[in-house]
């Protein structure tokens, strides 16, 4: 008898066939169950202790999942879904997980009956095409220039969030901020870069009502010298990314001096260099000089004498934002700067003290195209949650500016798709019609969860909702009835004004079905970890965040 051949490392764990599929499904369901209660307007929040010891309080799907430390590979890939959703469209991160968890759950009975995953996947892919076709048919166009309809959309996105109790305040902030950074490109397209040009500054204390979108930028900086002006109207702004100090050599240098006079000569040279630097700056007559690097005491002295205020050690990203808001160009060498590099679009520069810190405001810019959103609130944790909600809302506004199509929310869209899938499944021959119909069943998880979360009766409500949609389908129309997530009863979404961007909904459905297909096709799980430094989901997420913060390596501060 031949000895068994060992291919895998003995530490490796392996699951194959049906067992692998079942464990994937169980893991996906477990992840979905974690965040099921955070869907909809009556959602709960989660409180999570992060690896650094801080707490996160949120109901944002992605924010919850990225803090959770999971071991199962399928659960990890589920969490990745919500991250992708967050990066791609910003909203719908809870829905996508719940939906894909359910897509997998409804496949279990077929696997138990030994249906080959290929059939299930085939039916799922087919149902995706049909779903997108229905979505296309039922969407409506929203007038982006109509503030009221924009408000209604953002309100329904924020209605599920912590900030909903502050009314329209955050919705207004989001719309203002996005419209401010929108640029019409010459080719007719639009450019909206929220991440880079709309920065959220959180200052704990005060009231949320004091939050606002500045028509310009704000920095957590004070002028470097007490003698410099702290309030300037219509300032001329020069932006630099070089140090205003005596240049030090790149590598270590040794100077050997033989006479005392040589030492003076060296010092004089340094002073002369700085004097020339300052003269080059003063020649341009700026009122404010901002640099990303340091500023020497002597430079401060010369510039203060010339009536110039200086801010130092700005972040690269802040500098870019000022450049865009004021029309300045960032220069590398003061003596090469030209008049056209000076920014003149700012109306008021002022250093103000908020709570215990000094902030430099550059406000009243003409057509700023970059802005800072100043958030005030009770505490750091509350502010973090408000920021996450605001980012969701800003993404929704951005999506709608790019693609002004909307679909009804509150489970109405899912229900309409489900009804039409069931009708279509009758025309499918062979074994694939059953998984095809199961997709319809899975889509109902969204209205069902909305009902459950506000304590309604799922069976009764879903049955009558199904009937309503089936009637509409018979008449060849689509109906917009769904669940009123606050009262737990049926409601017409066009009366309730709960709308969602087409982009978010289509992305959610696409991601959910595709992810389910991927996981269903796995028949072998091999976990051959090498043992060292295998953290779970938590640690990489933290590292991810650090990388996300601000690129350009500019953690220094002055
Ligand atoms: N007033 C409402 N009544 C009923 N359903 C609503 C209402 N407002 C929003 N919804 C629905 O709630 C769902 C969105 O919930 P929620 O915002 O909690 O999760 P999400 O958008 O999937 O994820 P994220 O955590 O990223 O926001 C959507 O299906 C939406 O249609
Ligand atoms: Mg949402």
Coordinates of C-alpha atoms in Angstrom, one line a residue, residues 41 91 150-161 396 409 496-501:
X41 CA -35.2 55.1 9.9
X91 CA -24.5 54.9 0.7
X150 CA -32.7 67.7 -3.9
X151 CA -33.6 68.3 -0.2
X152 CA -36.2 65.5 -0.3
X153 CA -33.6 63.1 -1.6
X154 CA -30.9 64.0 0.9
X155 CA -33.5 64.0 3.7
X156 CA -34.4 60.4 3.0
X157 CA -30.8 59.4 3.0
X158 CA -30.2 61.1 6.3
X159 CA -33.6 60.1 7.7
X160 CA -32.0 56.8 8.6
X161 CA -29.2 58.4 10.5
X396 CA -25.7 61.0 -2.4
X409 CA -36.9 53.7 -1.4
X496 CA -43.7 60.1 1.6
X497 CA -40.9 61.4 -0.6
X498 CA -38.4 58.6 0.2
X499 CA -36.2 58.4 -2.9
X500 CA -32.8 56.9 -3.5
X501 CA -30.3 57.5 -6.2

